[in-house]
Short mmCIF file of N, CA and C in Angstrom, two decimals:
data_model
loop_
_atom_site.label_atom_id
_atom_site.label_comp_id
_atom_site.label_asym_id
_atom_site.label_seq_id
_atom_site.Cartn_x
_atom_site.Cartn_y
_atom_site.Cartn_z
N MET A 155 -17.84 -33.44 -17.45
CA MET A 155 -17.86 -32.75 -15.95
C MET A 155 -16.88 -31.02 -16.33
N PRO A 156 -17.07 -30.21 -16.40
CA PRO A 156 -16.65 -28.79 -16.44
C PRO A 156 -15.65 -28.52 -15.69
N PHE A 157 -15.31 -28.36 -14.68
CA PHE A 157 -14.71 -28.32 -13.57
C PHE A 157 -14.14 -29.40 -13.06
N GLY A 158 -13.43 -30.31 -13.75
CA GLY A 158 -12.57 -31.31 -13.49
C GLY A 158 -11.48 -30.86 -12.68
N PRO A 159 -10.40 -31.80 -11.87
CA PRO A 159 -9.53 -31.70 -10.80
C PRO A 159 -8.35 -30.77 -11.82
N THR A 160 -8.35 -30.99 -12.87
CA THR A 160 -7.34 -30.52 -13.63
C THR A 160 -7.45 -28.76 -13.66
N VAL A 161 -8.94 -28.32 -14.17
CA VAL A 161 -8.77 -26.98 -14.13
C VAL A 161 -9.09 -26.75 -12.28
N ILE A 162 -9.89 -27.10 -11.86
CA ILE A 162 -9.38 -26.71 -10.40
C ILE A 162 -8.13 -26.50 -9.82
N TRP A 163 -7.13 -27.43 -9.94
CA TRP A 163 -5.35 -27.30 -9.54
C TRP A 163 -5.35 -25.97 -10.45
N LEU A 164 -5.68 -25.85 -11.45
CA LEU A 164 -5.04 -24.62 -12.31
C LEU A 164 -5.70 -22.97 -11.92
N LEU A 165 -6.86 -23.19 -11.77
CA LEU A 165 -8.08 -22.03 -10.85
C LEU A 165 -6.65 -21.97 -9.06
N ALA A 166 -6.87 -23.06 -8.76
CA ALA A 166 -6.08 -22.71 -7.35
C ALA A 166 -4.44 -21.73 -8.15
N GLY A 167 -3.78 -22.28 -8.54
CA GLY A 167 -2.40 -22.26 -8.89
C GLY A 167 -2.77 -20.64 -9.15
N VAL A 168 -3.34 -20.16 -9.76
CA VAL A 168 -3.61 -18.45 -9.97
C VAL A 168 -4.15 -17.88 -9.17
N GLY A 169 -4.67 -18.43 -8.17
CA GLY A 169 -5.33 -18.02 -6.87
C GLY A 169 -4.41 -17.43 -5.96
N PHE A 170 -3.23 -18.83 -5.58
CA PHE A 170 -1.89 -18.25 -4.71
C PHE A 170 -1.44 -17.54 -5.69
N CYS A 171 -1.03 -17.40 -6.77
CA CYS A 171 -0.17 -16.39 -7.15
C CYS A 171 -0.10 -15.19 -7.11
N LEU A 172 -2.19 -15.11 -7.21
CA LEU A 172 -2.69 -13.64 -7.04
C LEU A 172 -2.38 -13.31 -5.53
N VAL A 173 -2.81 -14.07 -4.83
CA VAL A 173 -2.26 -14.13 -2.82
C VAL A 173 -1.09 -12.99 -3.06
N GLU A 174 -0.02 -14.06 -3.56
CA GLU A 174 1.20 -13.70 -3.48
C GLU A 174 1.75 -11.60 -3.92
N LEU A 175 0.77 -11.53 -4.92
CA LEU A 175 1.10 -10.09 -5.33
C LEU A 175 0.15 -9.16 -4.45
N LEU A 176 -0.78 -9.44 -3.84
CA LEU A 176 -1.67 -8.79 -2.90
C LEU A 176 -0.69 -8.17 -1.89
N LEU A 177 -0.65 -9.96 -0.98
CA LEU A 177 -0.35 -9.81 0.23
C LEU A 177 1.59 -10.68 0.07
N PRO A 178 2.16 -10.05 0.16
CA PRO A 178 3.36 -10.84 0.17
C PRO A 178 4.17 -11.50 1.11
N THR A 179 4.11 -12.81 1.00
CA THR A 179 3.96 -13.97 1.60
C THR A 179 5.43 -14.35 1.97
N ALA A 180 6.56 -14.10 1.68
CA ALA A 180 7.98 -14.67 1.40
C ALA A 180 8.23 -15.55 0.17
N PHE A 181 7.30 -15.63 -0.81
CA PHE A 181 6.98 -16.79 -1.95
C PHE A 181 6.32 -18.09 -1.20
N VAL A 182 5.92 -18.13 -0.07
CA VAL A 182 5.03 -18.74 0.39
C VAL A 182 3.74 -19.39 -0.90
N ALA A 183 3.17 -18.11 -0.98
CA ALA A 183 1.47 -18.44 -1.69
C ALA A 183 2.37 -18.54 -3.12
N SER A 184 3.46 -18.04 -3.62
CA SER A 184 3.39 -18.03 -4.69
C SER A 184 3.97 -19.76 -5.33
N MET A 185 5.20 -20.51 -4.20
CA MET A 185 5.12 -21.72 -4.31
C MET A 185 4.05 -22.92 -4.52
N MET A 186 3.31 -22.16 -3.57
CA MET A 186 1.98 -23.16 -3.39
C MET A 186 1.24 -23.04 -5.26
N GLY A 187 1.26 -21.67 -5.50
CA GLY A 187 0.54 -21.88 -6.76
C GLY A 187 1.24 -22.69 -7.83
N VAL A 188 2.66 -22.51 -7.71
CA VAL A 188 3.57 -23.38 -8.46
C VAL A 188 3.19 -24.79 -8.76
N SER A 189 2.90 -25.17 -7.12
CA SER A 189 2.88 -26.40 -7.03
C SER A 189 1.67 -27.23 -7.67
N ALA A 190 0.43 -25.88 -7.55
CA ALA A 190 -0.70 -26.68 -7.53
C ALA A 190 -1.00 -26.48 -9.34
N PHE A 191 0.18 -25.82 -9.49
CA PHE A 191 0.45 -26.12 -11.67
C PHE A 191 0.84 -27.18 -11.88
N ILE A 192 1.89 -27.72 -10.86
CA ILE A 192 2.32 -29.05 -11.18
C ILE A 192 1.41 -30.08 -11.42
N VAL A 193 0.64 -30.03 -9.99
CA VAL A 193 -0.02 -30.93 -9.79
C VAL A 193 -1.13 -31.23 -10.96
N ALA A 194 -1.73 -29.89 -11.45
CA ALA A 194 -2.80 -29.89 -12.50
C ALA A 194 -2.52 -30.55 -13.53
N LEU A 195 -1.00 -30.52 -14.00
CA LEU A 195 -0.71 -31.31 -14.83
C LEU A 195 -0.62 -32.83 -14.31
N ILE A 196 -0.22 -33.55 -13.53
CA ILE A 196 0.03 -34.61 -13.02
C ILE A 196 -1.57 -35.31 -12.97
N SER A 197 -2.57 -34.22 -12.28
CA SER A 197 -4.13 -34.90 -12.48
C SER A 197 -4.53 -35.16 -13.74
N LEU A 198 -3.93 -35.29 -14.94
CA LEU A 198 -4.08 -36.05 -16.44
C LEU A 198 -3.90 -37.15 -16.07
N VAL A 199 -2.99 -37.48 -15.51
CA VAL A 199 -2.65 -38.87 -15.81
C VAL A 199 -2.82 -39.40 -14.01
N LEU A 200 -3.12 -39.07 -13.07
CA LEU A 200 -3.30 -39.45 -11.62
C LEU A 200 -4.74 -38.57 -11.08
N PRO A 201 -5.82 -39.73 -11.60
CA PRO A 201 -6.99 -39.20 -10.84
C PRO A 201 -7.50 -39.25 -9.95
N GLN A 202 -7.01 -39.80 -8.76
CA GLN A 202 -7.01 -39.81 -7.55
C GLN A 202 -7.02 -38.63 -6.35
N LEU A 203 -7.85 -38.02 -6.33
CA LEU A 203 -7.66 -36.82 -5.57
C LEU A 203 -6.94 -36.39 -4.23
N SER A 204 -6.72 -37.95 -3.53
CA SER A 204 -6.44 -38.12 -2.21
C SER A 204 -4.68 -37.67 -2.64
N TRP A 205 -4.17 -38.63 -3.59
CA TRP A 205 -2.53 -38.50 -4.35
C TRP A 205 -2.35 -37.11 -4.42
N GLN A 206 -3.58 -36.49 -5.42
CA GLN A 206 -3.21 -35.23 -5.52
C GLN A 206 -2.94 -34.56 -4.62
N ILE A 207 -3.53 -34.47 -3.65
CA ILE A 207 -3.66 -33.32 -2.62
C ILE A 207 -2.01 -33.31 -2.10
N ILE A 208 -1.77 -35.09 -1.68
CA ILE A 208 -0.90 -35.09 -0.86
C ILE A 208 0.31 -34.82 -1.56
N LEU A 209 0.74 -34.96 -3.25
CA LEU A 209 1.49 -34.67 -3.65
C LEU A 209 1.57 -33.18 -3.28
N TRP A 210 0.51 -32.25 -3.46
CA TRP A 210 0.60 -30.79 -3.79
C TRP A 210 0.95 -30.40 -2.50
N MET A 211 0.81 -30.90 -1.34
CA MET A 211 1.14 -30.53 -0.01
C MET A 211 2.75 -30.85 0.24
N ALA A 212 3.36 -31.92 -0.57
CA ALA A 212 4.99 -32.41 -0.41
C ALA A 212 5.62 -31.07 -1.60
N ILE A 213 5.02 -31.11 -2.61
CA ILE A 213 5.71 -30.12 -3.73
C ILE A 213 5.61 -28.92 -3.19
N SER A 214 4.71 -28.06 -2.26
CA SER A 214 4.34 -27.18 -1.40
C SER A 214 5.40 -26.71 -0.91
N VAL A 215 6.14 -28.32 0.25
CA VAL A 215 6.78 -28.08 0.87
C VAL A 215 8.40 -28.20 0.69
N ALA A 216 8.35 -28.36 -0.60
CA ALA A 216 10.05 -28.90 -0.99
C ALA A 216 10.40 -27.73 -1.91
N LEU A 217 9.12 -26.78 -2.39
CA LEU A 217 9.51 -25.90 -3.43
C LEU A 217 9.58 -24.51 -2.50
N VAL A 218 9.17 -24.57 -1.17
CA VAL A 218 9.71 -23.23 -0.11
C VAL A 218 10.48 -23.49 0.46
N VAL A 219 10.86 -24.69 0.87
CA VAL A 219 12.58 -24.64 1.51
C VAL A 219 13.48 -24.85 0.72
N LEU A 220 13.16 -24.83 -0.43
CA LEU A 220 14.33 -24.59 -1.40
C LEU A 220 14.15 -22.88 -2.05
N VAL A 221 13.37 -22.48 -2.12
CA VAL A 221 13.28 -20.94 -2.25
C VAL A 221 13.69 -20.18 -1.32
N GLN A 222 13.22 -20.43 0.06
CA GLN A 222 13.99 -20.14 1.24
C GLN A 222 15.76 -20.17 1.37
N ARG A 223 15.90 -20.99 0.67
CA ARG A 223 17.24 -20.98 0.94
C ARG A 223 18.14 -20.32 -0.19
N TRP A 224 17.51 -19.94 -1.25
CA TRP A 224 17.96 -18.85 -1.87
C TRP A 224 17.46 -17.41 -1.87
N VAL A 225 16.59 -17.18 -0.82
CA VAL A 225 16.25 -16.03 -0.76
C VAL A 225 17.01 -15.03 0.76
N PRO A 226 17.86 -14.06 -0.05
CA PRO A 226 18.77 -13.60 1.09
C PRO A 226 18.07 -13.30 2.84
N LYS A 227 18.84 -13.96 3.71
CA LYS A 227 18.44 -13.43 5.06
C LYS A 227 18.85 -12.43 5.29
N GLN A 228 17.50 -11.52 5.94
CA GLN A 228 17.81 -10.05 6.33
C GLN A 228 17.46 -10.09 7.83
N LYS A 229 17.61 -9.54 8.97
CA LYS A 229 17.16 -9.61 10.47
C LYS A 229 16.32 -8.65 10.23
N ALA A 230 14.74 -9.10 10.80
CA ALA A 230 13.15 -8.67 10.73
C ALA A 230 13.34 -7.14 11.43
N SER A 231 14.37 -6.59 12.16
CA SER A 231 14.70 -5.54 12.80
C SER A 231 14.67 -4.83 11.69
N THR A 232 15.60 -4.89 11.21
CA THR A 232 16.10 -3.64 10.08
C THR A 232 15.39 -2.50 9.08
N ILE A 233 15.64 -1.54 9.14
CA ILE A 233 15.32 -0.47 8.24
C ILE A 233 16.23 -0.10 7.16
N ALA A 234 15.77 0.37 6.47
CA ALA A 234 16.47 0.90 5.35
C ALA A 234 17.38 2.17 5.65
N ASP A 235 18.31 2.48 5.16
CA ASP A 235 18.97 3.83 5.62
C ASP A 235 17.76 5.07 5.83
N ALA A 236 16.94 5.21 4.95
CA ALA A 236 16.37 6.31 4.38
C ALA A 236 15.78 6.10 5.92
N THR A 237 15.69 7.58 6.16
CA THR A 237 14.40 7.84 7.97
C THR A 237 12.97 8.32 7.66
N GLU A 238 13.29 9.29 6.41
CA GLU A 238 12.03 9.61 6.46
C GLU A 238 10.99 9.72 5.75
N ALA A 239 9.67 9.45 6.26
CA ALA A 239 8.39 9.25 5.61
C ALA A 239 7.48 10.65 5.83
N GLU A 240 6.35 10.25 5.17
CA GLU A 240 5.29 11.07 5.44
C GLU A 240 3.71 10.65 5.40
N THR A 241 2.91 10.97 6.82
CA THR A 241 1.88 10.23 6.59
C THR A 241 0.76 10.62 6.24
N LEU A 242 0.03 9.42 5.75
CA LEU A 242 -0.91 9.41 4.42
C LEU A 242 -2.27 9.34 5.47
N THR A 243 -2.28 9.30 6.63
CA THR A 243 -3.45 9.17 7.60
C THR A 243 -3.24 9.60 8.71
N GLU A 244 -4.29 9.88 9.30
CA GLU A 244 -4.03 10.07 10.72
C GLU A 244 -3.21 9.37 11.48
N ILE A 245 -2.72 9.35 12.18
CA ILE A 245 -2.24 8.12 13.32
C ILE A 245 -2.09 8.41 14.65
N LEU A 246 -3.55 8.06 15.32
CA LEU A 246 -4.33 8.40 16.81
C LEU A 246 -3.51 7.92 17.85
N PRO A 247 -3.43 8.24 18.99
CA PRO A 247 -2.76 7.84 19.91
C PRO A 247 -2.64 6.64 20.20
N GLY A 248 -1.41 6.12 19.82
CA GLY A 248 -1.64 4.09 20.48
C GLY A 248 -2.28 3.80 19.51
N LYS A 249 -2.96 4.15 17.80
CA LYS A 249 -3.24 3.22 17.04
C LYS A 249 -2.38 3.30 16.03
N THR A 250 -2.74 2.30 15.02
CA THR A 250 -2.04 2.59 13.81
C THR A 250 -2.49 3.62 12.48
N GLY A 251 -1.94 3.97 11.73
CA GLY A 251 -2.43 4.48 10.42
C GLY A 251 -1.25 4.63 8.96
N ARG A 252 -1.51 5.08 8.41
CA ARG A 252 -0.38 4.67 6.65
C ARG A 252 0.81 5.60 6.79
N VAL A 253 1.56 5.69 6.39
CA VAL A 253 2.56 6.48 5.99
C VAL A 253 3.03 6.37 4.36
N LEU A 254 4.07 6.98 3.64
CA LEU A 254 4.35 6.60 2.77
C LEU A 254 5.88 6.80 2.78
N TYR A 255 6.14 5.73 2.73
CA TYR A 255 7.84 5.24 2.88
C TYR A 255 8.55 4.70 1.82
N GLU A 256 9.79 5.33 1.19
CA GLU A 256 10.42 4.92 0.41
C GLU A 256 9.38 4.18 -0.94
N GLY A 257 8.53 5.68 -1.35
CA GLY A 257 7.72 5.11 -2.26
C GLY A 257 6.78 4.01 -2.42
N ASN A 258 6.43 3.57 -0.88
CA ASN A 258 5.47 2.53 -0.51
C ASN A 258 4.42 2.87 0.84
N SER A 259 3.25 2.79 0.62
CA SER A 259 2.47 2.51 1.99
C SER A 259 2.59 1.86 2.81
N TRP A 260 3.09 1.75 3.92
CA TRP A 260 3.34 1.00 5.23
C TRP A 260 2.17 1.64 6.45
N GLN A 261 1.84 0.09 7.02
CA GLN A 261 1.12 0.76 8.48
C GLN A 261 2.46 1.45 9.45
N ALA A 262 1.72 2.15 9.88
CA ALA A 262 2.88 3.09 11.24
C ALA A 262 1.92 3.58 12.73
N GLN A 263 3.01 2.98 13.21
CA GLN A 263 2.26 3.98 14.67
C GLN A 263 3.69 4.97 15.06
N CYS A 264 2.85 5.50 15.94
CA CYS A 264 3.84 6.68 16.51
C CYS A 264 4.50 5.82 17.97
N ASP A 265 6.00 6.56 17.95
CA ASP A 265 6.63 5.60 18.79
C ASP A 265 6.24 5.72 20.37
N ASP A 266 5.54 6.96 20.55
CA ASP A 266 4.77 7.46 21.31
C ASP A 266 3.53 7.39 21.56
N GLU A 267 2.86 6.64 22.26
CA GLU A 267 1.59 6.08 22.14
C GLU A 267 0.76 7.05 22.84
N THR A 268 1.34 8.40 23.31
CA THR A 268 0.48 9.51 23.49
C THR A 268 0.44 10.50 22.71
N LEU A 269 1.06 10.81 21.63
CA LEU A 269 0.96 11.46 20.47
C LEU A 269 0.11 11.49 19.43
N ALA A 270 -0.49 11.90 18.94
CA ALA A 270 -1.61 11.94 17.48
C ALA A 270 -0.25 12.71 16.63
N ILE A 271 -0.57 12.20 15.21
CA ILE A 271 0.36 12.86 13.85
C ILE A 271 -1.12 13.11 12.99
N ALA A 272 -1.00 14.14 12.44
CA ALA A 272 -1.87 14.47 11.38
C ALA A 272 -1.51 13.85 9.85
N PRO A 273 -2.32 14.03 8.88
CA PRO A 273 -2.00 13.51 8.05
C PRO A 273 -1.27 14.98 7.26
N GLN A 274 -0.11 14.04 6.16
CA GLN A 274 0.79 14.69 5.34
C GLN A 274 2.12 15.70 5.91
N GLN A 275 2.33 14.84 7.11
CA GLN A 275 3.08 15.41 8.13
C GLN A 275 4.44 14.48 8.07
N LYS A 276 5.98 15.18 8.07
CA LYS A 276 6.78 14.62 7.80
C LYS A 276 7.31 13.86 9.46
N VAL A 277 7.55 12.51 8.86
CA VAL A 277 7.88 11.63 10.11
C VAL A 277 9.24 11.09 9.96
N CYS A 278 10.21 10.59 11.14
CA CYS A 278 10.82 9.82 11.13
C CYS A 278 10.85 8.74 11.63
N VAL A 279 11.28 7.55 10.58
CA VAL A 279 11.06 6.09 11.09
C VAL A 279 12.09 5.91 12.01
N VAL A 280 11.71 5.47 13.42
CA VAL A 280 12.70 5.15 14.77
C VAL A 280 12.73 3.90 14.52
N GLY A 281 11.97 3.25 14.26
CA GLY A 281 12.37 1.32 14.46
C GLY A 281 10.84 0.73 13.67
N ARG A 282 11.04 -0.69 13.89
CA ARG A 282 9.81 -1.66 13.53
C ARG A 282 9.44 -2.23 13.92
N LYS A 283 8.37 -2.69 14.18
CA LYS A 283 7.60 -4.12 14.99
C LYS A 283 6.97 -5.09 13.96
N GLY A 284 7.24 -5.82 13.76
CA GLY A 284 6.97 -6.43 12.73
C GLY A 284 6.74 -5.74 10.86
N THR A 285 5.53 -6.13 10.45
CA THR A 285 5.57 -4.86 9.30
C THR A 285 5.08 -3.60 10.10
N THR A 286 4.67 -3.13 11.45
CA THR A 286 4.32 -1.82 11.73
C THR A 286 5.88 -0.72 11.33
N LEU A 287 5.70 0.17 11.02
CA LEU A 287 7.00 1.49 10.91
C LEU A 287 6.52 2.04 12.39
N LEU A 288 7.53 2.09 13.15
CA LEU A 288 7.64 3.11 14.51
C LEU A 288 7.83 4.34 14.16
N VAL A 289 7.20 5.94 13.64
CA VAL A 289 7.45 6.70 13.72
C VAL A 289 7.20 8.13 14.72
N MET A 290 8.30 8.94 14.27
CA MET A 290 7.95 10.29 15.53
C MET A 290 7.67 11.32 14.57
N PRO A 291 7.45 12.48 15.15
CA PRO A 291 7.00 14.27 14.23
C PRO A 291 8.83 14.32 13.98
N GLU A 292 8.27 14.17 12.48
CA GLU A 292 9.93 15.36 12.28
C GLU A 292 10.43 16.34 13.75
N ASN A 293 9.34 17.07 13.73
CA ASN A 293 9.67 18.19 14.60
C ASN A 293 9.86 18.30 15.79
N LEU A 294 9.74 17.06 16.55
CA LEU A 294 9.92 16.54 17.60
C LEU A 294 11.09 16.20 18.29
N LEU A 295 12.16 15.49 16.87
CA LEU A 295 13.43 14.99 16.70
C LEU A 295 14.03 16.20 16.60
N HIS A 296 13.90 17.00 15.67
CA HIS A 296 15.04 18.26 15.28
C HIS A 296 14.92 19.60 16.20
N HIS A 297 14.52 19.06 17.66
CA HIS A 297 14.51 19.87 18.10
C HIS A 297 15.56 20.23 19.56
#
């Protein structure tokens, strides 16, 4: 059988780790990947798939809990000291667009839902709602 449980667990581990790279999940996906690697090793001596799945879930939960204790706690609503950003895409009234903030592309929405902001405009970050930055055109704030 070319794709036995060990190979499937290894592929799952790689998949979860890649998901963490593409969509940061506060180490949850990577810990699920690491636990899949561990279960891949265990699957060499424990052939029952049901036990492998139970072990994977238990190891995943344990690793996530352990890692969350080591990750520094930060208030979700805080933003960094820098408040300047630049729009990468147009931000339509009440809609989201993209801004370049501290070297990274972020989803952003204008804090005034009646305003549109053109691309390549300087904006000020005035807050954050989840992973969406709340911005205002720089020229409106400095008048």
